[in-house]
Short mmCIF file of C-alpha atoms in Angstrom, two decimals:
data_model
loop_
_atom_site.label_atom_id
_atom_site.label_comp_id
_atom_site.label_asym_id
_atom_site.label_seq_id
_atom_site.Cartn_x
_atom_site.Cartn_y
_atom_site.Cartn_z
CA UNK A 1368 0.00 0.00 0.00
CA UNK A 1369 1.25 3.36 -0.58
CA UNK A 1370 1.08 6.49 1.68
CA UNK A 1371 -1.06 9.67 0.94
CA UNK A 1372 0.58 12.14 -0.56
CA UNK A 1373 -0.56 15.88 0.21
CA UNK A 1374 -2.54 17.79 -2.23
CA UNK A 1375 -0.66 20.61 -4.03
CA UNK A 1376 -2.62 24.18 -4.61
CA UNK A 1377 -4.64 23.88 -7.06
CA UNK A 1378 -3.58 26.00 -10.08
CA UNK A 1379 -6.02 29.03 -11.01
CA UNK A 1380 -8.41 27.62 -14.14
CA UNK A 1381 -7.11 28.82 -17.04
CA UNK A 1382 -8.75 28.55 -20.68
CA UNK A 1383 -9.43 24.91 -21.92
CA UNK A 1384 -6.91 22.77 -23.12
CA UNK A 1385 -6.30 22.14 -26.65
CA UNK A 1386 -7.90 19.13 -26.61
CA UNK A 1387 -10.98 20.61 -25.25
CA UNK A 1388 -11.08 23.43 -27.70
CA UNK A 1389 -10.60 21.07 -30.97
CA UNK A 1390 -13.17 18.94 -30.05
CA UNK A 1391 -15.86 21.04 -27.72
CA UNK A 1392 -16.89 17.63 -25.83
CA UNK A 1393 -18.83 16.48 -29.42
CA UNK A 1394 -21.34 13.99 -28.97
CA UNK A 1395 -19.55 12.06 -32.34
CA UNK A 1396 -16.56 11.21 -30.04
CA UNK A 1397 -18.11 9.90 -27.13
CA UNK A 1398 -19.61 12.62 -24.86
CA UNK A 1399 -22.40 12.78 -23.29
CA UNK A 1400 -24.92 15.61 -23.98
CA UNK A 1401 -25.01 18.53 -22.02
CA UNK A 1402 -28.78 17.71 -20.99
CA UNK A 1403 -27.29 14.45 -19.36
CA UNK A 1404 -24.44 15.08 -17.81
CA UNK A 1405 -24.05 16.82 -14.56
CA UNK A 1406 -21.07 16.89 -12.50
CA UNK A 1407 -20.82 13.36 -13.42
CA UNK A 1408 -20.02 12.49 -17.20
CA UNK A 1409 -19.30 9.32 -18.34
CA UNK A 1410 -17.18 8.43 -22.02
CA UNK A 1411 -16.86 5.49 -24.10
CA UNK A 1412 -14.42 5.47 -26.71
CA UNK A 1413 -12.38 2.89 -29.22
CA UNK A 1414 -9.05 3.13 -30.55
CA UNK A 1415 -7.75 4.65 -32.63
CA UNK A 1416 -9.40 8.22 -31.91
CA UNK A 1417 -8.27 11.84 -32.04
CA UNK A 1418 -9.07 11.84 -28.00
CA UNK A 1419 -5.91 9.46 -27.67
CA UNK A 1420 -3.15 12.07 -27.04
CA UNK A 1421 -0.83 13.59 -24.81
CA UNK A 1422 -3.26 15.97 -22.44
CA UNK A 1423 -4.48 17.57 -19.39
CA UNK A 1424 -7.77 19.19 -18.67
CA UNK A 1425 -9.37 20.56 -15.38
CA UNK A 1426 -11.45 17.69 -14.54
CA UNK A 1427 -10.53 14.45 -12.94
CA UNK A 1428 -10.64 11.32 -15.06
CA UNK A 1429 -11.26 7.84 -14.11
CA UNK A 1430 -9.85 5.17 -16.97
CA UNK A 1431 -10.68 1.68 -17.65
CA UNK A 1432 -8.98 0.04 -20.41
CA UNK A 1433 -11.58 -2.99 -21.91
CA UNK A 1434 -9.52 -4.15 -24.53
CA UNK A 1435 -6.07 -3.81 -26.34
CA UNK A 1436 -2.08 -3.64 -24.68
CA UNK A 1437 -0.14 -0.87 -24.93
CA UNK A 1438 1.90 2.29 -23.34
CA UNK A 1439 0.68 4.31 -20.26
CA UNK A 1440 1.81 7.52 -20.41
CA UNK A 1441 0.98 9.20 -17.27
CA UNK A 1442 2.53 12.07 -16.07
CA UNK A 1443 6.55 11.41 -15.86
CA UNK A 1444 5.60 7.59 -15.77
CA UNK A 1445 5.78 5.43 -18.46
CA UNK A 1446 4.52 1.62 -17.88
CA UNK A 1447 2.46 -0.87 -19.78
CA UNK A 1448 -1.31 -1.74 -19.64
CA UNK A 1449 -3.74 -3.63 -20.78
CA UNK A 1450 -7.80 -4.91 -20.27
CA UNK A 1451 -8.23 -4.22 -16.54
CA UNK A 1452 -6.15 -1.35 -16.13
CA UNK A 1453 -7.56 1.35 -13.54
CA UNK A 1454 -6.36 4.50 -13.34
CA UNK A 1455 -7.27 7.84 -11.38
CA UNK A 1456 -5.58 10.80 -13.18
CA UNK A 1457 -6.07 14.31 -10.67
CA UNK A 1458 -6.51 17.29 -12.71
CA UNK A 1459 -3.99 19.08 -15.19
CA UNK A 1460 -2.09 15.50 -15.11
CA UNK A 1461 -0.74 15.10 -18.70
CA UNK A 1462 -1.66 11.29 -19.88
CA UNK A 1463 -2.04 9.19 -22.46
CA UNK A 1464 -2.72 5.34 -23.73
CA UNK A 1465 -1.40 4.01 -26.39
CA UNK A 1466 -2.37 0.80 -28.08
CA UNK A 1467 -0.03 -1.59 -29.93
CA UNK A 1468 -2.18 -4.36 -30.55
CA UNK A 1469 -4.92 -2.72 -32.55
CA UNK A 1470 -6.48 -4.71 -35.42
CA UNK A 1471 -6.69 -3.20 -38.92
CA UNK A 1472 -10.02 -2.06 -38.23
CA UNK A 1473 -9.63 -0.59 -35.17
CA UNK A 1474 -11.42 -1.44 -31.64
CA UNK A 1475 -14.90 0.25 -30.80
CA UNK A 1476 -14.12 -0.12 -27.31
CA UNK A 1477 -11.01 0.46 -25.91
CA UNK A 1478 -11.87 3.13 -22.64
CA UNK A 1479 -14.62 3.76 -19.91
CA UNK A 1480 -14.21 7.01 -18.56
CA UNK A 1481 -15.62 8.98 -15.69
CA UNK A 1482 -15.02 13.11 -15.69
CA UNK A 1483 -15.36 14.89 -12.63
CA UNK A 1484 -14.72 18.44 -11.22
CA UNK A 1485 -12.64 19.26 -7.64
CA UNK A 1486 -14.60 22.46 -6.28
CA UNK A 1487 -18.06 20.45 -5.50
CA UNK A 1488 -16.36 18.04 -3.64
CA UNK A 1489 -14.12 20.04 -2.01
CA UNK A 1490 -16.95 22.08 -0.72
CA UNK A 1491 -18.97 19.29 0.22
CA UNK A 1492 -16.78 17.98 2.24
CA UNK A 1493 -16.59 21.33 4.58
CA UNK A 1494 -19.82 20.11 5.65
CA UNK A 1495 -20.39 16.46 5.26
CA UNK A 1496 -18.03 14.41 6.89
CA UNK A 1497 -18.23 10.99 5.27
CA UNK A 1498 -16.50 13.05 2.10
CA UNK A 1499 -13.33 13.32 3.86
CA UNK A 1500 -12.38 9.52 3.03
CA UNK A 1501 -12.85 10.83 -0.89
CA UNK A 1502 -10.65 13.97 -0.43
CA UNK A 1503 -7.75 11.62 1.01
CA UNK A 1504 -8.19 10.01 -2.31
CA UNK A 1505 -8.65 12.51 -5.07
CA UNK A 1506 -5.18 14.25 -2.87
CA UNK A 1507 -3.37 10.98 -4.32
CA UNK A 1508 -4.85 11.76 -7.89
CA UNK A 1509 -2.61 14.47 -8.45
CA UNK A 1510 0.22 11.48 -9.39
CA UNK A 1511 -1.91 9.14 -10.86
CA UNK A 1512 -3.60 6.30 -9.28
CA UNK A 1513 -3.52 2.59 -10.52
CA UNK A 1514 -5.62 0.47 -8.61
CA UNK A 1515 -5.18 -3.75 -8.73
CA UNK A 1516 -7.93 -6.58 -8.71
CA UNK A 1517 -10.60 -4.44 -9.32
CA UNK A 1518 -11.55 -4.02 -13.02
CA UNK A 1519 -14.72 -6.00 -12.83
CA UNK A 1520 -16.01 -4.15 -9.57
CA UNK A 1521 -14.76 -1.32 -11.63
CA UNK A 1522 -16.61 -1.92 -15.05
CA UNK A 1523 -20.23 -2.90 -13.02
CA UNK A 1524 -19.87 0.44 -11.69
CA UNK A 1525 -19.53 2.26 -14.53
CA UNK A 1526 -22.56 0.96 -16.38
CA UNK A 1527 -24.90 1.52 -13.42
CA UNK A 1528 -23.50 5.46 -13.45
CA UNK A 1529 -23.68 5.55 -17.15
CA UNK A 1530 -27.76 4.04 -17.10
CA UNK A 1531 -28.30 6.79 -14.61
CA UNK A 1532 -29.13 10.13 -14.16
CA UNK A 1533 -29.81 12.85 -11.76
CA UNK A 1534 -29.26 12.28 -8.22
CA UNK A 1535 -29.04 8.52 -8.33
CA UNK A 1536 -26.47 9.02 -10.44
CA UNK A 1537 -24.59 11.25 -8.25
CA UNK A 1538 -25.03 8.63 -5.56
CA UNK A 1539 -24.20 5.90 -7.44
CA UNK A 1540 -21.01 7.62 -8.32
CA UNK A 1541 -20.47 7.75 -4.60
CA UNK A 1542 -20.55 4.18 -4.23
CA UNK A 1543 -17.76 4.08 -6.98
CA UNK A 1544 -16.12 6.50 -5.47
CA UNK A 1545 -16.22 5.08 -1.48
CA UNK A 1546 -14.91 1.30 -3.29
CA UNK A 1547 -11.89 3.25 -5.05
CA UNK A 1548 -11.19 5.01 -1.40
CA UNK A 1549 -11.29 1.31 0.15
CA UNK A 1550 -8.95 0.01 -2.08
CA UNK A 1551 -5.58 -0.64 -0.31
CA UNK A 1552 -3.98 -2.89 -3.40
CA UNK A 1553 -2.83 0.22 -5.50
CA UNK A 1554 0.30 2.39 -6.81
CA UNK A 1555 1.02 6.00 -7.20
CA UNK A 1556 2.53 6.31 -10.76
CA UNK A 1557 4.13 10.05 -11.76
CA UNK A 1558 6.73 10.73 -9.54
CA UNK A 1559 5.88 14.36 -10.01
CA UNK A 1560 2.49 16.40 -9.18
CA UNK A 1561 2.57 17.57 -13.03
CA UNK A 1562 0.47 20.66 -13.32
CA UNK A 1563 0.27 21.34 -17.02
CA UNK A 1564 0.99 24.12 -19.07
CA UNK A 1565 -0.88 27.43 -19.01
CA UNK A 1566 -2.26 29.18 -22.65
CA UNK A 1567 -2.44 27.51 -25.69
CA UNK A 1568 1.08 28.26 -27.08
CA UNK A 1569 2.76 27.29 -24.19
CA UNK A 1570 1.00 23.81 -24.11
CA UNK A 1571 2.24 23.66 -27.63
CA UNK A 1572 5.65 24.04 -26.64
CA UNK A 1573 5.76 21.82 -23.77
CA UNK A 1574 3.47 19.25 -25.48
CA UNK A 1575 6.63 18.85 -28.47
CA UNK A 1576 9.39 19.00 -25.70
CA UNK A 1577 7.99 16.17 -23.51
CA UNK A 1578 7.15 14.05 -26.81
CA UNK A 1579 10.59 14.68 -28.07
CA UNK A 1580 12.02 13.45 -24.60
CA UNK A 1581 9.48 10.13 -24.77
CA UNK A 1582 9.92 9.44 -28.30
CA UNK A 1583 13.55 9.64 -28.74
CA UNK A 1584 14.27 8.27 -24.75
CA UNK A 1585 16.92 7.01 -25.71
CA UNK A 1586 19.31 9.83 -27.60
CA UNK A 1587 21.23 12.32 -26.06
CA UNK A 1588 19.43 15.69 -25.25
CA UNK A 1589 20.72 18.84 -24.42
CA UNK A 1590 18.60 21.57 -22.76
CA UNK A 1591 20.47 24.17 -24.52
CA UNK A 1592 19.51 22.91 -27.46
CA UNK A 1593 16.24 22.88 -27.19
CA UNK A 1594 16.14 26.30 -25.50
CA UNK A 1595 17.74 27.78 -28.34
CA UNK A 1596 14.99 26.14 -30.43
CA UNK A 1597 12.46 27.68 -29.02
CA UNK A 1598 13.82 31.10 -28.88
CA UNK A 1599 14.46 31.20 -25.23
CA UNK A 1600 17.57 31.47 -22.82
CA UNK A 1601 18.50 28.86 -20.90
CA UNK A 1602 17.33 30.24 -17.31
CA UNK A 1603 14.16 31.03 -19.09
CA UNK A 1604 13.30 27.49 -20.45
CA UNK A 1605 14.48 26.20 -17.00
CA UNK A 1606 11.81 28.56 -15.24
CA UNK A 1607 9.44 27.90 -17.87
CA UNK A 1608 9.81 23.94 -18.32
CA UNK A 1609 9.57 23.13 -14.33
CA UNK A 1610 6.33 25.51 -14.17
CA UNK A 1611 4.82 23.04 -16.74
CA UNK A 1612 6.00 20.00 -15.18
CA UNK A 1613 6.67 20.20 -11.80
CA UNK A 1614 10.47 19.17 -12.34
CA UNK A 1615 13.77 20.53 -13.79
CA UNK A 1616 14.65 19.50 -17.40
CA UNK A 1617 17.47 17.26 -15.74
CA UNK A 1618 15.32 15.37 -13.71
CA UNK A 1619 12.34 14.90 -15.90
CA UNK A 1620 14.68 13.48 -18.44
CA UNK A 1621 15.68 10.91 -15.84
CA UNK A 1622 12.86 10.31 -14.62
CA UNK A 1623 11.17 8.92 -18.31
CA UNK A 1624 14.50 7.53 -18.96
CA UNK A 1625 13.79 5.35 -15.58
CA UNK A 1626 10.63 4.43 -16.05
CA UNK A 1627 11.30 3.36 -20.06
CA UNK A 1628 13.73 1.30 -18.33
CA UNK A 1629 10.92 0.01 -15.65
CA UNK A 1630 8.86 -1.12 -19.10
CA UNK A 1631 12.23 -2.79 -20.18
CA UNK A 1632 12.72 -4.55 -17.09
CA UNK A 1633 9.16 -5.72 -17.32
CA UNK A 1634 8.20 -6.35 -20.45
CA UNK A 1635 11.60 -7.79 -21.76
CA UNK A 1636 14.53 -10.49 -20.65
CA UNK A 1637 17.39 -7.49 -21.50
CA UNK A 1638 20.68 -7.49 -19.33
CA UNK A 1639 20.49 -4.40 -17.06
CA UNK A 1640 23.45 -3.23 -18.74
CA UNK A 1641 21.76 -3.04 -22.14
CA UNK A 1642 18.41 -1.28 -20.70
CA UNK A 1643 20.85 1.05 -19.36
CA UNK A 1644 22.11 2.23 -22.73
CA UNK A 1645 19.43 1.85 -24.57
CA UNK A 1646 17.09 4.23 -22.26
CA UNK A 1647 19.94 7.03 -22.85
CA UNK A 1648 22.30 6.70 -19.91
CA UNK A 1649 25.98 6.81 -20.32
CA UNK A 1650 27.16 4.62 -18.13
CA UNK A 1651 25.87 1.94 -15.51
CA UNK A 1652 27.10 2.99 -12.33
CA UNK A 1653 25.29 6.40 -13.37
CA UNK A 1654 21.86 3.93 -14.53
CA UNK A 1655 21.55 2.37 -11.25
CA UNK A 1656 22.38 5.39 -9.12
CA UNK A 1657 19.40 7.28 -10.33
CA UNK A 1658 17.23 4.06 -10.73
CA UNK A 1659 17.64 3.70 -6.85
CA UNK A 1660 17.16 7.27 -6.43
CA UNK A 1661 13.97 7.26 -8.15
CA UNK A 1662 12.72 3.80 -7.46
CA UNK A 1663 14.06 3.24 -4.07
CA UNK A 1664 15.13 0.04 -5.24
CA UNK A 1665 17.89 -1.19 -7.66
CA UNK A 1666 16.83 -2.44 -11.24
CA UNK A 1667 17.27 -6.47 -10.68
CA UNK A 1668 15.01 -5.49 -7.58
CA UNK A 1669 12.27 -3.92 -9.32
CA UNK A 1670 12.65 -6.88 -12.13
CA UNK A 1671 12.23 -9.55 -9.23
CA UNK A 1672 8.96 -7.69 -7.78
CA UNK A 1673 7.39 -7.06 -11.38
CA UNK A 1674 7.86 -10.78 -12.25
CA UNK A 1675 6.30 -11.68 -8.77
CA UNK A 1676 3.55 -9.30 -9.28
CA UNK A 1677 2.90 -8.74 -13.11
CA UNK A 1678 3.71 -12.01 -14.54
CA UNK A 1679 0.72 -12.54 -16.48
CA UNK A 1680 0.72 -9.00 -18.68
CA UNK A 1681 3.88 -10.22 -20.63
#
């Protein structure tokens, strides 16, 4: 079981997202209509779809993968999935899916997905004290939540919130809601409380840096480099890239680097030694330093508790 970890101040709303802009919440892509959503709005979507893409957005959202294997992108954490997956994202937390096993015709089902805002509940709770279980929860949101042994539970409750409306939805929501709170058999993913990007050019930017650092995890990259690609000094991307993510350039960098090794270690039978290279570290005694810094464990560790724990998602 993991501990709590303290909620961060919530940033001030800004404008919508760019994925909120494109698409406006269109009924086509899975949204429900504004006449039947409330503060509760359910989404069903297959894969591929232009929903499936590195984003944030101010609302809370609950993910159950029903079919395919893939990449979890969520926050700085990078890790596999597949049917069964449950994940809590907290608000502003950049994340993504994506699927490698998709046939040629593509999967009408791939995500359940339950959208909720922070203020009612945080209000509520003032007042009503069985809430304060839920805000203990939602506080571990802000890294991402995946919860174990629970994707049938999971899935029941989803189809009795999306048959429902009104207040019995709301309360059945709150039964979802007080099982996910009882859950002790979960993991905190992003090491950092990522808190997005502010405006739409700035989500731009950040949006191509942190794709450039997951897609090419394993070349060398300088943050001088990219600085001077986007026009700025170095002190100023510094300022600017930790105010998106929560982390220095350094550290983010290490901390994907890490976690593409975590997949490695995982998903693969590679020697330590050549995950350690081929996730963009220099040298091994470097790899394993900042593996135990960031894991708390070393990699052959981790490697020994994933094939205790996740030896059926090979």
């Amino acid at each position: 079981m993991n501990s709590a970890h303290p909620r961060q101040a919530a940033a001030p709303r800004q404008r919508r997202p760019e994925l909120e802009q494109d698409f406006n919440r269109s009924p086509a892509l899975g949204y429900e209509a504004p006449d039947q959503a409330g503060l509760v709005r359910c989404l069903m979507h297959g894969y591929p779809t232009p929903l499936a893409r590195w984003h944030f957005h101010d609302e809370y959202e609950l993910h159950l993968i029903t079919a395919t294997k893939g990449k979890a992108f969520i926050g700085d954490w990078i890790g596999p999935f597949q049917p069964g997956h449950l994940v809590l994202c907290g608000p502003r937390l950049p994340h993504n899916w994506v699927s490698f096993d998709v046939p040629p015709q593509g999967v009408e089902e791939r995500d359940l997905v339950i959208q909720f805002m922070h203020e009612p509940f945080e209000r509520a709770a003032q007042d009503i004290p069985e809430l304060r279980e839920v805000m203990q929860l939602l506080a571990r949101a802000g890294h991402g939540i995946e919860f174990f042994g629970m994707s049938q539970v999971a899935r029941a409750h989803w189809d009795k919130v999306k048959a429902a409306r009104g207040l019995r939805r709301f309360g059945l929501f709150c039964e979802f809601l007080a099982d996910l709170a009882q859950c002790n058999d979960y993991r905190l993913l992003s090491t950092v409380q990522m808190q997005g990007a502010e405006g739409d050019a700035q989500v731009d930017q950040i949006n191509g840096v942190v794709n450039r650092i997951i897609d090419n995890v394993g070349e060398p990259i300088s943050m001088s480099d990219v600085a001077r690609e986007l026009g700025m000094s170095e002190s100023r991307f510094s300022r600017f890239f930790r105010r998106s993510t929560g982390n220095s350039f350094t550290d983010f960098v290490n901390h994907v680097r890490i976690n593409s090794a975590c997949h490695l270690l995982m998903q693969t039978d590679h020697l330590v030694t050549d995950i350690c290279y081929q996730v963009g570290f220099n040298n091994v005694a470097n790899f394993n330093r900042r593996f135990l810094e960031i894991k708390g464990m070393t990699p052959t560790e981790f490697r020994r508790q994933a094939e205790s724990r996740f030896a059926g998602s090979r």
